[in-house]
Coordinates of C-alpha atoms and ligand atoms in Angstrom, one line a residue:
M199 CA -6.9 -80.1 20.7
K200 CA -9.5 -77.7 22.0
I201 CA -8.5 -74.9 24.4
P202 CA -11.3 -72.8 25.9
I203 CA -9.8 -69.3 26.4
N204 CA -11.3 -66.4 28.3
L205 CA -10.6 -63.3 26.3
K206 CA -11.3 -60.8 29.0
A207 CA -9.1 -62.4 31.6
G208 CA -6.5 -63.6 29.1
S209 CA -6.5 -67.0 30.7
V210 CA -7.4 -70.6 29.9
D211 CA -10.8 -71.7 31.2
K212 CA -10.3 -75.0 32.8
E213 CA -14.0 -75.8 32.6
E214 CA -15.5 -76.0 29.2
K215 CA -18.3 -73.4 29.0
K216 CA -20.9 -73.2 26.3
E217 CA -19.9 -70.4 24.0
V218 CA -21.5 -69.0 21.0
I219 CA -19.5 -69.4 17.8
I220 CA -21.2 -67.6 14.9
G221 CA -21.6 -68.8 11.3
I222 CA -21.1 -66.2 8.6
D223 CA -22.0 -66.4 4.9
L224 CA -19.8 -63.7 3.4
G225 CA -21.4 -63.3 0.0
T226 CA -20.7 -61.3 -3.2
T227 CA -24.1 -59.6 -3.1
N228 CA -25.4 -60.2 0.4
S229 CA -24.0 -61.5 3.7
L230 CA -25.7 -63.1 6.7
V231 CA -24.9 -64.3 10.2
A232 CA -26.4 -67.1 12.2
Y233 CA -25.7 -69.1 15.3
A234 CA -26.9 -72.4 16.8
D235 CA -27.2 -73.6 20.4
G236 CA -27.1 -77.3 20.1
E237 CA -30.7 -77.6 19.0
E238 CA -31.9 -74.6 17.3
T239 CA -30.3 -72.4 14.6
I240 CA -31.1 -68.8 14.6
V241 CA -30.5 -66.4 11.6
I242 CA -30.0 -62.8 12.7
R243 CA -32.5 -60.4 11.2
D244 CA -32.9 -56.6 11.0
E245 CA -34.6 -54.7 13.7
L246 CA -38.0 -55.4 12.2
G247 CA -37.2 -59.1 12.4
S248 CA -37.8 -59.7 8.7
N249 CA -34.7 -59.3 6.6
A250 CA -31.6 -61.3 7.3
L251 CA -29.7 -60.2 4.2
V252 CA -27.0 -57.5 4.7
P253 CA -26.0 -56.2 1.3
S254 CA -22.2 -56.6 0.9
I255 CA -21.8 -53.0 0.1
L256 CA -19.7 -50.3 1.8
H257 CA -19.9 -46.6 1.6
F258 CA -17.1 -44.3 2.7
G259 CA -18.9 -41.1 3.7
S260 CA -18.1 -38.1 5.9
E261 CA -19.1 -40.0 9.0
G262 CA -17.0 -43.0 8.2
V263 CA -17.9 -46.3 6.8
I264 CA -21.5 -47.6 6.5
V265 CA -22.4 -51.1 5.4
G266 CA -25.5 -52.7 4.1
D267 CA -28.8 -51.2 2.9
D268 CA -27.8 -47.6 3.7
A269 CA -24.6 -48.1 1.6
R270 CA -26.6 -49.5 -1.2
E271 CA -28.6 -46.2 -1.4
K272 CA -25.3 -44.5 -2.3
L273 CA -24.5 -46.7 -5.3
I274 CA -26.0 -44.1 -7.7
S275 CA -25.1 -40.8 -6.0
A276 CA -21.6 -41.7 -4.9
P277 CA -20.3 -44.5 -7.0
Q278 CA -16.6 -43.8 -6.4
R279 CA -17.0 -44.1 -2.7
T280 CA -19.4 -47.0 -2.7
I281 CA -17.8 -50.5 -2.9
Y282 CA -19.6 -53.7 -3.9
S283 CA -18.5 -57.1 -5.0
V284 CA -15.5 -57.1 -2.7
K285 CA -15.6 -60.9 -2.7
R286 CA -14.6 -60.9 -6.3
L287 CA -11.4 -59.0 -5.3
M288 CA -10.3 -61.3 -2.5
G289 CA -6.8 -62.7 -2.9
K290 CA -6.7 -61.5 -6.5
S291 CA -3.9 -59.8 -8.3
Y292 CA -4.6 -57.0 -10.8
A293 CA -3.8 -59.3 -13.7
D294 CA -6.7 -61.6 -12.6
L295 CA -9.2 -58.7 -12.7
E296 CA -8.8 -56.8 -16.0
S297 CA -12.5 -57.2 -16.9
L298 CA -13.9 -56.4 -13.5
K299 CA -12.0 -53.1 -13.3
A300 CA -13.9 -51.7 -16.3
S301 CA -17.3 -52.6 -14.9
V302 CA -17.2 -51.1 -11.4
G303 CA -17.8 -47.5 -10.4
Y304 CA -14.9 -47.4 -7.9
N305 CA -11.2 -47.2 -8.5
V306 CA -9.2 -50.5 -8.5
I307 CA -5.5 -49.8 -8.4
D308 CA -3.0 -51.2 -10.9
Q309 CA 0.5 -51.0 -9.5
D310 CA 2.0 -54.2 -10.4
T311 CA 0.1 -56.9 -12.3
E312 CA 1.4 -59.5 -9.9
A313 CA 0.6 -57.7 -6.7
L314 CA -2.7 -58.0 -4.9
V315 CA -5.3 -55.4 -5.8
K316 CA -6.3 -52.4 -3.8
V317 CA -9.2 -50.0 -4.0
E318 CA -8.5 -46.2 -3.9
I319 CA -11.0 -43.9 -2.2
D320 CA -10.1 -40.2 -1.7
G321 CA -6.4 -40.9 -1.7
K322 CA -6.5 -43.8 0.8
Y323 CA -5.8 -47.3 -0.3
Y324 CA -7.8 -50.3 1.0
T325 CA -7.1 -53.9 0.5
P326 CA -10.1 -56.3 -0.1
V327 CA -9.3 -57.8 3.3
E328 CA -9.9 -54.4 5.0
L329 CA -13.1 -53.9 3.0
S330 CA -14.4 -57.4 3.8
A331 CA -13.5 -56.8 7.5
E332 CA -15.9 -53.9 7.5
I333 CA -18.8 -56.2 6.4
L334 CA -17.8 -58.7 9.0
K335 CA -17.7 -56.0 11.7
E336 CA -21.3 -55.0 10.8
L337 CA -22.4 -58.7 11.1
K338 CA -20.6 -59.0 14.4
V339 CA -22.3 -55.9 15.7
R340 CA -25.7 -57.3 14.6
V341 CA -25.3 -60.6 16.3
E342 CA -23.8 -59.0 19.5
K343 CA -26.8 -56.7 19.7
H344 CA -29.1 -59.7 19.4
L345 CA -27.2 -61.8 22.0
K346 CA -26.4 -58.9 24.2
T347 CA -22.8 -60.2 24.6
T348 CA -19.6 -60.0 22.7
V349 CA -18.7 -62.7 20.2
S350 CA -15.2 -63.5 19.2
K351 CA -15.2 -66.7 17.2
A352 CA -16.6 -67.5 13.8
V353 CA -16.9 -69.9 11.0
I354 CA -16.9 -68.2 7.6
T355 CA -17.9 -69.8 4.3
V356 CA -16.2 -69.5 0.9
P357 CA -16.9 -70.9 -2.5
A358 CA -15.5 -74.4 -3.0
Y359 CA -13.2 -73.2 -5.8
F360 CA -11.5 -70.5 -3.6
N361 CA -7.8 -71.0 -3.6
D362 CA -5.4 -70.8 -0.7
A363 CA -4.8 -67.0 -1.2
Q364 CA -8.5 -66.3 -1.2
R365 CA -9.1 -68.4 1.9
Q366 CA -6.3 -66.8 3.7
A367 CA -7.6 -63.3 2.7
T368 CA -11.0 -64.3 4.2
R369 CA -9.4 -65.5 7.4
D370 CA -7.4 -62.3 7.6
A371 CA -10.6 -60.2 7.2
G372 CA -12.2 -62.1 10.1
K373 CA -9.2 -61.4 12.2
L374 CA -9.2 -57.8 11.4
A375 CA -12.9 -57.6 12.3
G376 CA -11.9 -59.0 15.8
L377 CA -13.0 -62.6 15.0
E378 CA -11.0 -65.7 15.5
V379 CA -11.9 -67.7 12.4
L380 CA -12.0 -71.3 13.6
R381 CA -12.7 -72.7 10.2
I382 CA -13.2 -71.7 6.7
V383 CA -16.0 -73.9 5.3
N384 CA -17.0 -74.5 1.7
E385 CA -20.4 -73.0 0.9
P386 CA -21.8 -76.3 -0.6
T387 CA -20.6 -78.1 2.5
A388 CA -22.4 -75.6 4.7
A389 CA -25.5 -76.1 2.5
S390 CA -25.5 -79.8 3.0
L391 CA -25.0 -79.5 6.8
A392 CA -28.0 -77.1 6.8
Y393 CA -30.1 -79.9 5.2
G394 CA -28.7 -82.3 7.8
I395 CA -26.7 -84.2 5.3
G396 CA -23.4 -85.5 6.6
L397 CA -24.3 -85.1 10.3
S398 CA -24.1 -88.8 11.1
K399 CA -20.9 -90.7 11.0
D400 CA -21.9 -93.7 9.0
E401 CA -23.7 -91.8 6.3
E402 CA -22.6 -92.0 2.7
Q403 CA -24.1 -89.7 0.1
T404 CA -23.3 -87.9 -3.1
I405 CA -25.1 -84.6 -3.5
V406 CA -25.3 -81.8 -6.0
V407 CA -25.5 -78.2 -4.7
Y408 CA -26.9 -75.8 -7.3
D409 CA -26.2 -72.2 -6.1
L410 CA -27.6 -69.3 -8.2
G411 CA -27.2 -66.0 -6.3
G412 CA -27.4 -62.4 -7.3
G413 CA -24.2 -62.3 -9.4
T414 CA -22.6 -65.7 -9.4
F415 CA -23.5 -69.3 -10.2
D416 CA -21.8 -72.3 -8.7
I417 CA -22.5 -76.0 -9.1
S418 CA -20.7 -78.4 -6.7
I419 CA -20.7 -82.1 -6.4
L420 CA -19.9 -83.4 -3.0
Q421 CA -19.2 -86.9 -1.7
I422 CA -19.8 -87.3 2.0
Q423 CA -18.3 -90.3 3.9
N424 CA -17.6 -90.7 7.6
G425 CA -18.3 -87.1 8.3
I426 CA -15.8 -85.9 5.7
F427 CA -16.9 -83.8 2.8
E428 CA -15.0 -84.2 -0.4
V429 CA -15.6 -81.8 -3.3
L430 CA -15.6 -84.0 -6.4
A431 CA -16.1 -81.3 -8.9
T432 CA -17.1 -77.6 -9.2
H433 CA -18.2 -75.5 -12.2
G434 CA -20.1 -72.3 -12.7
D435 CA -19.9 -68.8 -13.9
T436 CA -18.7 -66.0 -11.7
H437 CA -20.7 -63.5 -13.8
L438 CA -24.1 -65.2 -14.0
G439 CA -26.8 -64.5 -11.5
G440 CA -30.1 -62.9 -10.6
D441 CA -28.9 -59.6 -12.1
D442 CA -28.7 -61.1 -15.5
F443 CA -32.3 -62.2 -15.3
D444 CA -33.3 -58.7 -14.3
Q445 CA -31.4 -57.4 -17.4
L446 CA -33.5 -59.7 -19.6
I447 CA -36.6 -58.0 -18.3
I448 CA -35.0 -54.5 -18.8
D449 CA -34.1 -55.3 -22.4
Y450 CA -37.7 -56.6 -23.0
W451 CA -39.2 -53.4 -21.7
L452 CA -36.8 -51.3 -23.6
S453 CA -38.0 -53.0 -26.8
Q454 CA -41.6 -52.3 -25.7
S455 CA -41.1 -48.7 -24.7
G456 CA -38.7 -47.4 -27.3
V457 CA -36.4 -46.1 -24.6
T458 CA -32.7 -47.0 -25.4
T459 CA -29.8 -48.4 -23.3
Q460 CA -28.1 -45.1 -23.9
D461 CA -31.0 -43.2 -22.4
L462 CA -30.6 -45.3 -19.2
K463 CA -26.9 -44.6 -19.2
T464 CA -27.4 -40.9 -19.5
N465 CA -30.3 -40.7 -17.0
K466 CA -28.9 -42.7 -14.1
S467 CA -32.0 -42.5 -11.9
L468 CA -34.2 -43.8 -14.8
G469 CA -31.7 -46.7 -15.2
Q470 CA -32.0 -47.4 -11.5
E471 CA -35.8 -47.3 -11.7
Y472 CA -35.7 -49.8 -14.5
R473 CA -33.4 -52.1 -12.6
T474 CA -35.5 -51.9 -9.4
Q475 CA -38.8 -52.5 -11.2
A476 CA -37.3 -55.4 -13.3
E477 CA -36.2 -57.2 -10.1
Q478 CA -39.6 -56.7 -8.6
A479 CA -41.2 -58.1 -11.8
K480 CA -39.0 -61.1 -11.6
K481 CA -39.9 -61.8 -8.0
A482 CA -43.6 -61.2 -8.7
I483 CA -43.5 -63.7 -11.6
S484 CA -42.1 -66.3 -9.1
T485 CA -45.2 -65.9 -6.9
I486 CA -48.1 -64.4 -8.8
G487 CA -47.1 -65.1 -12.4
S488 CA -47.2 -61.6 -13.9
Y489 CA -46.3 -57.9 -13.3
D490 CA -47.5 -54.5 -14.6
T491 CA -45.9 -51.1 -13.9
T492 CA -45.5 -47.6 -15.2
I493 CA -42.1 -46.1 -15.6
D494 CA -41.8 -42.5 -16.8
D495 CA -45.4 -42.6 -18.2
K496 CA -44.7 -45.8 -20.1
E497 CA -46.9 -48.8 -19.3
L498 CA -44.9 -51.9 -19.0
S499 CA -45.8 -55.5 -18.3
I500 CA -44.4 -59.1 -18.4
D501 CA -45.9 -62.5 -17.8
A502 CA -44.4 -65.9 -16.7
D503 CA -44.4 -67.4 -20.2
T504 CA -42.6 -64.5 -21.8
F505 CA -40.1 -64.5 -18.9
A506 CA -39.6 -68.2 -19.3
R507 CA -38.8 -67.8 -23.0
L508 CA -36.4 -64.9 -22.3
A509 CA -34.6 -66.8 -19.6
S510 CA -34.2 -70.2 -21.3
D511 CA -30.7 -69.4 -22.6
L512 CA -29.4 -68.4 -19.2
I513 CA -30.9 -71.5 -17.6
D514 CA -29.4 -73.7 -20.3
K515 CA -26.1 -72.2 -19.5
T516 CA -26.3 -73.3 -15.9
L517 CA -27.4 -76.8 -16.9
N518 CA -24.5 -77.0 -19.2
A519 CA -22.2 -76.3 -16.2
C520 CA -24.0 -79.1 -14.4
K521 CA -23.1 -81.4 -17.2
L522 CA -19.5 -80.4 -17.2
A523 CA -19.3 -80.9 -13.4
M524 CA -21.0 -84.4 -13.7
N525 CA -18.5 -85.3 -16.4
D526 CA -15.5 -84.1 -14.2
A527 CA -16.8 -86.1 -11.3
K528 CA -17.4 -89.1 -13.6
L529 CA -20.9 -89.6 -12.3
T530 CA -24.3 -90.2 -13.8
N531 CA -27.7 -89.1 -12.4
D532 CA -28.1 -92.5 -10.7
D533 CA -25.1 -91.8 -8.5
I534 CA -26.7 -88.6 -7.1
D535 CA -28.7 -89.0 -3.9
Q536 CA -29.9 -85.4 -3.5
V537 CA -30.0 -82.1 -5.2
V538 CA -30.0 -79.0 -3.0
L539 CA -30.9 -75.5 -4.1
V540 CA -29.0 -72.4 -2.7
G541 CA -29.2 -68.7 -3.6
G542 CA -32.1 -66.3 -3.9
S543 CA -32.4 -66.9 -7.7
T544 CA -33.4 -70.5 -7.2
R545 CA -36.8 -69.1 -6.0
M546 CA -37.6 -68.8 -9.7
P547 CA -39.9 -71.8 -10.4
I548 CA -38.4 -72.2 -13.9
V549 CA -35.0 -72.8 -12.2
K550 CA -36.3 -75.5 -9.9
T551 CA -38.2 -77.2 -12.7
A552 CA -35.2 -77.2 -15.0
V553 CA -32.8 -78.5 -12.3
S554 CA -35.2 -81.2 -11.1
G555 CA -35.8 -82.2 -14.7
Y556 CA -32.1 -82.3 -15.5
F557 CA -31.1 -84.5 -12.5
G558 CA -34.3 -86.6 -12.7
K559 CA -35.2 -85.9 -9.0
S560 CA -37.0 -83.2 -7.2
A561 CA -34.5 -80.5 -6.1
N562 CA -34.7 -79.8 -2.3
D563 CA -35.7 -76.2 -1.5
S564 CA -37.4 -76.6 1.9
L565 CA -35.0 -74.2 3.6
D566 CA -34.8 -70.5 2.6
P567 CA -32.3 -70.5 -0.2
D568 CA -30.7 -67.2 1.0
E569 CA -30.2 -68.6 4.5
V570 CA -29.0 -72.1 3.8
V571 CA -25.3 -71.4 3.8
A572 CA -25.4 -69.2 7.0
I573 CA -27.4 -71.9 8.7
G574 CA -24.8 -74.6 7.7
A575 CA -22.0 -72.3 8.9
A576 CA -23.8 -72.0 12.3
I577 CA -24.1 -75.8 12.5
Q578 CA -20.4 -76.2 11.8
A579 CA -19.7 -73.6 14.4
D580 CA -21.9 -75.5 16.9
I581 CA -20.0 -78.7 16.2
L582 CA -16.7 -76.8 16.9
A583 CA -18.1 -75.4 20.1
G584 CA -18.6 -78.9 21.2
N585 CA -22.4 -78.6 21.5
R586 CA -23.0 -81.6 19.3
K587 CA -21.1 -84.3 21.2
D588 CA -22.2 -87.2 19.1
L589 CA -20.2 -85.9 16.2
L590 CA -16.9 -87.1 15.1
L591 CA -14.2 -84.6 16.0
I592 CA -11.2 -84.6 13.8
D593 CA -7.9 -83.6 15.3
I594 CA -6.7 -80.2 14.3
T595 CA -3.5 -78.1 14.6
P596 CA -3.8 -75.6 17.4
L597 CA -1.6 -72.9 15.9
S598 CA -0.7 -71.8 12.4
M599 CA 2.7 -72.7 10.9
G600 CA 4.5 -70.8 8.2
I601 CA 7.8 -69.2 7.1
E602 CA 9.4 -65.8 7.3
T603 CA 9.2 -63.8 4.1
V604 CA 10.8 -60.4 3.1
G605 CA 10.6 -57.8 5.7
G606 CA 9.9 -60.2 8.6
L607 CA 6.4 -61.1 7.6
M608 CA 4.8 -64.4 8.6
D609 CA 3.5 -66.3 5.6
V610 CA 1.2 -69.0 6.9
I611 CA 1.4 -72.4 5.1
I612 CA -0.7 -74.6 7.4
S613 CA -3.3 -72.6 9.1
R614 CA -4.6 -73.0 12.7
N615 CA -7.4 -75.6 12.9
S616 CA -6.4 -77.5 9.9
K617 CA -7.2 -81.2 10.1
V618 CA -4.2 -83.4 10.9
P619 CA -2.5 -85.1 9.1
T620 CA -2.2 -82.5 6.4
R621 CA 0.2 -81.1 3.8
A622 CA 0.4 -77.8 2.1
G623 CA 2.9 -75.9 0.0
R624 CA 3.6 -72.7 -1.7
Q625 CA 6.1 -71.4 -4.3
Y626 CA 8.6 -68.6 -3.7
T627 CA 11.4 -67.1 -5.6
T628 CA 14.6 -65.1 -4.9
S629 CA 14.8 -61.4 -4.5
V630 CA 18.5 -60.9 -5.5
D631 CA 20.2 -61.7 -8.8
G632 CA 22.4 -64.8 -8.7
Q633 CA 21.2 -65.7 -5.2
K634 CA 22.7 -69.1 -4.3
N635 CA 21.3 -69.8 -0.8
L636 CA 17.9 -69.2 0.8
K637 CA 17.3 -69.3 4.5
I638 CA 14.0 -70.9 5.5
A639 CA 12.9 -69.9 9.0
V640 CA 9.8 -71.8 10.2
Y641 CA 7.5 -70.2 12.8
Q642 CA 4.3 -71.0 14.7
G643 CA 1.7 -68.5 15.8
E644 CA -1.1 -66.2 14.7
R645 CA 0.7 -62.8 14.5
D646 CA 1.5 -61.2 11.1
L647 CA 5.1 -60.4 12.0
I648 CA 7.4 -63.3 12.8
E649 CA 9.0 -61.3 15.7
H650 CA 5.8 -62.0 17.7
N651 CA 5.6 -65.6 16.8
R652 CA 7.5 -68.7 18.0
K653 CA 10.4 -69.9 16.0
L654 CA 10.4 -73.6 15.4
G655 CA 13.7 -73.8 13.5
E656 CA 15.5 -72.8 10.3
F657 CA 17.6 -74.3 7.6
I658 CA 19.3 -73.2 4.4
L659 CA 18.6 -74.3 0.9
T660 CA 22.0 -74.2 -0.7
D661 CA 23.4 -74.6 -4.3
I662 CA 20.7 -72.8 -6.1
P663 CA 22.1 -72.4 -9.6
P664 CA 22.8 -68.7 -10.4
M665 CA 19.7 -67.1 -12.0
P666 CA 18.3 -63.6 -12.1
A667 CA 16.0 -62.6 -9.2
G668 CA 12.5 -63.9 -9.6
I669 CA 13.4 -66.8 -11.9
P670 CA 14.1 -69.6 -9.4
K671 CA 10.9 -71.5 -8.4
I672 CA 11.3 -72.6 -4.9
E673 CA 8.6 -74.8 -3.5
I674 CA 8.3 -75.0 0.3
K675 CA 6.2 -78.0 1.4
F676 CA 4.9 -78.5 5.0
I677 CA 3.9 -82.0 5.8
L678 CA 2.3 -82.4 9.3
D679 CA 1.7 -85.9 10.5
A680 CA -0.9 -87.1 12.9
D681 CA 1.5 -86.7 15.8
G682 CA 2.2 -83.1 15.1
I683 CA 5.6 -83.7 13.6
L684 CA 6.3 -81.2 10.8
T685 CA 8.6 -81.9 7.9
V686 CA 9.5 -78.9 5.9
K687 CA 10.9 -79.5 2.4
A688 CA 12.4 -76.9 0.1
T689 CA 13.0 -77.6 -3.6
E690 CA 14.3 -75.4 -6.3
L691 CA 12.1 -76.8 -9.1
R692 CA 14.2 -75.8 -12.1
S693 CA 17.3 -77.6 -10.8
N694 CA 15.7 -80.0 -8.4
V695 CA 18.0 -79.0 -5.6
E696 CA 16.3 -80.0 -2.3
T697 CA 16.8 -79.8 1.5
Q698 CA 14.5 -80.8 4.3
M699 CA 14.2 -80.7 8.1
E700 CA 11.9 -82.2 10.7
I701 CA 10.4 -80.2 13.5
R702 CA 8.4 -81.4 16.5
S703 CA 5.9 -78.5 16.3
A704 CA 3.5 -79.3 19.1
Y705 CA 6.1 -79.9 21.8
G706 CA 7.5 -77.5 24.3
I707 CA 4.5 -75.2 24.3
S708 CA 2.1 -75.1 27.1
E709 CA -1.7 -74.6 26.8
E710 CA -1.3 -71.3 28.6
D711 CA 1.3 -70.2 26.1
M712 CA -0.8 -71.2 23.3
A713 CA -3.8 -69.4 24.7
R714 CA -1.6 -66.3 25.3
M715 CA -0.5 -66.4 21.6
L716 CA -4.1 -66.5 20.4
I717 CA -5.3 -63.7 22.7
D718 CA -2.3 -61.6 21.6
S719 CA -3.1 -62.2 18.0
L720 CA -6.7 -61.0 18.4
Q721 CA -5.8 -58.0 20.6
N722 CA -3.1 -56.8 18.2
A723 CA -5.0 -57.7 15.0
E724 CA -5.4 -54.1 13.9
S725 CA -1.9 -52.9 14.6
D726 CA -0.4 -56.1 13.1
M727 CA -2.4 -55.7 10.0
K728 CA -1.3 -52.1 9.6
A729 CA 2.4 -53.1 10.1
K730 CA 1.9 -55.9 7.6
A731 CA 0.3 -53.6 5.0
L732 CA 3.2 -51.1 5.4
L733 CA 5.8 -53.8 5.0
E734 CA 3.9 -55.2 2.0
S735 CA 3.8 -51.8 0.4
I736 CA 7.6 -51.3 1.0
N737 CA 8.3 -54.7 -0.5
E738 CA 6.2 -53.9 -3.5
A739 CA 7.9 -50.5 -3.9
N740 CA 11.3 -52.1 -3.7
N741 CA 10.3 -54.6 -6.5
I742 CA 9.1 -51.7 -8.6
I743 CA 12.4 -49.8 -8.0
M744 CA 14.3 -52.9 -9.1
A745 CA 12.1 -53.4 -12.2
T746 CA 12.5 -49.7 -13.1
D747 CA 16.3 -50.0 -13.0
R748 CA 16.1 -53.0 -15.2
F749 CA 13.8 -51.2 -17.6
I750 CA 16.0 -48.2 -17.9
A751 CA 19.1 -50.4 -18.5
Q752 CA 17.4 -52.4 -21.2
N753 CA 15.8 -49.5 -23.0
K754 CA 18.3 -46.7 -22.5
D755 CA 18.8 -46.3 -26.3
A756 CA 15.1 -45.8 -27.0
L757 CA 14.3 -43.5 -24.1
T758 CA 14.8 -39.8 -24.3
V759 CA 16.9 -37.9 -21.7
E760 CA 13.7 -36.3 -20.4
Q761 CA 12.0 -39.6 -20.0
I762 CA 15.0 -41.1 -18.1
T763 CA 15.2 -37.9 -15.9
K764 CA 11.5 -38.1 -15.1
I765 CA 11.6 -41.9 -14.3
N766 CA 14.6 -41.3 -12.0
A767 CA 12.8 -38.5 -10.2
L768 CA 9.7 -40.7 -9.7
K769 CA 12.0 -43.5 -8.5
E770 CA 13.7 -41.2 -6.0
K771 CA 10.3 -40.1 -4.6
L772 CA 9.2 -43.7 -4.3
Q773 CA 12.5 -44.6 -2.7
K774 CA 12.1 -41.8 -0.2
S775 CA 8.5 -42.8 0.6
T776 CA 9.6 -46.2 1.7
S777 CA 11.6 -44.8 4.6
G778 CA 8.4 -43.3 6.1
D779 CA 5.6 -45.1 7.7
N780 CA 2.7 -43.9 5.7
K781 CA 1.4 -46.7 3.4
D782 CA -0.8 -44.3 1.4
V783 CA 2.2 -42.1 0.5
I784 CA 4.0 -45.2 -0.8
E785 CA 1.0 -46.4 -2.7
A786 CA 0.5 -42.9 -4.3
A787 CA 4.2 -42.9 -5.3
M788 CA 3.9 -46.3 -6.9
Q789 CA 0.8 -45.3 -8.8
A790 CA 2.5 -42.1 -10.1
M791 CA 5.4 -44.3 -11.3
N792 CA 3.1 -46.7 -12.9
I793 CA 1.0 -44.1 -14.7
Y794 CA 4.1 -42.6 -16.2
T795 CA 5.9 -45.8 -17.2
E796 CA 3.0 -47.9 -18.4
P797 CA 2.8 -46.3 -21.9
L798 CA 6.7 -46.5 -22.1
A799 CA 6.6 -50.2 -21.3
H800 CA 4.0 -50.8 -24.0
E801 CA 6.1 -48.9 -26.5
A802 CA 9.1 -51.0 -25.5
L803 CA 7.1 -54.2 -25.9
D804 CA 6.0 -53.2 -29.4
R805 CA 9.6 -52.3 -30.3
N806 CA 10.8 -55.7 -29.2
I807 CA 8.1 -57.5 -31.0
G808 CA 8.9 -55.5 -34.2
K809 CA 12.6 -56.3 -33.8
A810 CA 11.9 -60.0 -33.3
L811 CA 9.8 -60.1 -36.4
K812 CA 12.5 -58.4 -38.5
E813 CA 15.0 -60.9 -37.2
T814 CA 12.8 -63.9 -38.1
K815 CA 14.3 -65.4 -41.2
L816 CA 12.2 -67.7 -43.4
Ligands
AMP911 P1 -28.3 -64.0 -3.1 O1 -27.0 -63.5 -3.7 O2 -28.3 -65.5 -2.9 O3 -28.8 -63.3 -2.0 O4 -29.4 -63.9 -4.3 C1 -30.1 -62.7 -4.5 C2 -30.7 -62.8 -5.9 O5 -31.9 -63.6 -5.7 C3 -31.1 -61.5 -6.4 O6 -30.8 -61.4 -7.8 C4 -32.6 -61.5 -6.3 O7 -33.3 -60.8 -7.3 C5 -33.0 -63.0 -6.4 N1 -34.3 -63.3 -5.8 C6 -34.7 -63.1 -4.5 N2 -35.9 -63.5 -4.4 C7 -36.4 -63.9 -5.6 C8 -37.6 -64.4 -6.1 N3 -38.7 -64.6 -5.3 N4 -37.7 -64.8 -7.4 C9 -36.6 -64.6 -8.2 N5 -35.4 -64.1 -7.8 C10 -35.3 -63.8 -6.5

């Protein structure tokens, strides 16, 4: 179902108008925006009309947030207030990110290893969704300046391996930036669309998308049939990209000049100079074959042969990932119709040669590798805008469907614009010890709080065997058939207790109501997101309070009176903070609790291991 809505008037447009839907490549290093108008695809460039890449970097300064090249300038001078690689944080819990935390200059917060990460800047706490939204806002401003009109709808790309939480986080970021995200598209799918692969209905192809960017490497194998893109396999390395090739040149120069890594660490601007020059050298080798420079009175040079020798291990690493992906997809080179190159680093001739050699066919690089994904996103957007009528249009769900979770939050299980039929599920648990029943309330709508959405029905999962809070594994499955009939199933997986209900989701709601709900969700995105963030912090705080009580009860013999008093004082402060409406106060109280209790928890763990070892009898 496609409903044209007029955002200004808040009404449904009866006549379908041509509208611009933008395509966004939200990248780890750089982001881009493009749009298409049925025939032509235009990539938005800077004021000089040359550079389309907006560095995915944010700087929080005295005048607010800046994004892009200006923010990049601040990486050295203000590392704690300059955020990069936000994409790596999307939908991630702290436990997922142990290694990243050590390598970035800003402060990634550890409150609860299971909770989603946050970044702290000057006592304020930001979610990756909020940070990504700033990048998207910048792209939105750029395209609006170019088109001289407001833009409210977008297609955003994500890596094929992004999970549900990461996709949802990307969607939320779009919403917060004032964009209705019509579709989240896999990056390799966008790349194939850019090359015109999969645009005709009866086409059948199997393609390899080799994507080597600034900091990440992905290889995807796609099968395209009847306009449907199926990801057969993905592989890659989330920490391998152009930066590593730059590092090879830096190391080579250090060995030439006698300067040490330590020197670069101590003298940050010298380090930056080496990095900048190394990247220039790499690019020069791609075009003219060699590079000479002087840094700090030291003459340095590198040629293509030396670089090829240095880079061979990294390239072999990417080819090995290709091999693993081909094995997973159970394909041989003969099955592959095309190989497509994506990402700035595929401009290195040694990469193209190696990839073409590996697959036994010339890799396609006729489009700008930095722009391919954004171009594909714009083409997908154009299809959704109805500007390419010859294309197969698959039926989609008009509104998101989900359930109520703690605090009255809407947890989306099937998102708006999903293809029908579809199924999706998620696991939950209980929040109270010995909980026997769980109410499952199903809602439809785009708002973050269920009170603003439309209730479709509710039922109770009964007879859950008594277990401590957090132990039951309750799987909620949504199955939506082609007629819009939703079946919701709840199963406690440890005991196999199951209940289900059927809901006729698409009925009883007029197009006007539907449009109203969409408009409301966009107009209230910011306040909704704030309310949601506050509720999430309160939920997290309550979990920490429960865990603290359990910790004291289990370790009261080993803890000193002072320690217990201090923990209780921190707990009281945390408890008090949850009755206010300042998320940052709650976050700070959680952090204070965590800083104090973490070493105590480690000691307790060591004690328990020691005890277990003593009790082990041979
Ligand atoms: P992306 O994340 O796709 O924008 O890729 C950016 C990466 O591509 C950076 O590491 C750049 O140094 C690299 N890159 C851009 N142009 C060239 C070039 N001509 N030769 C080699 N690497 C390049």
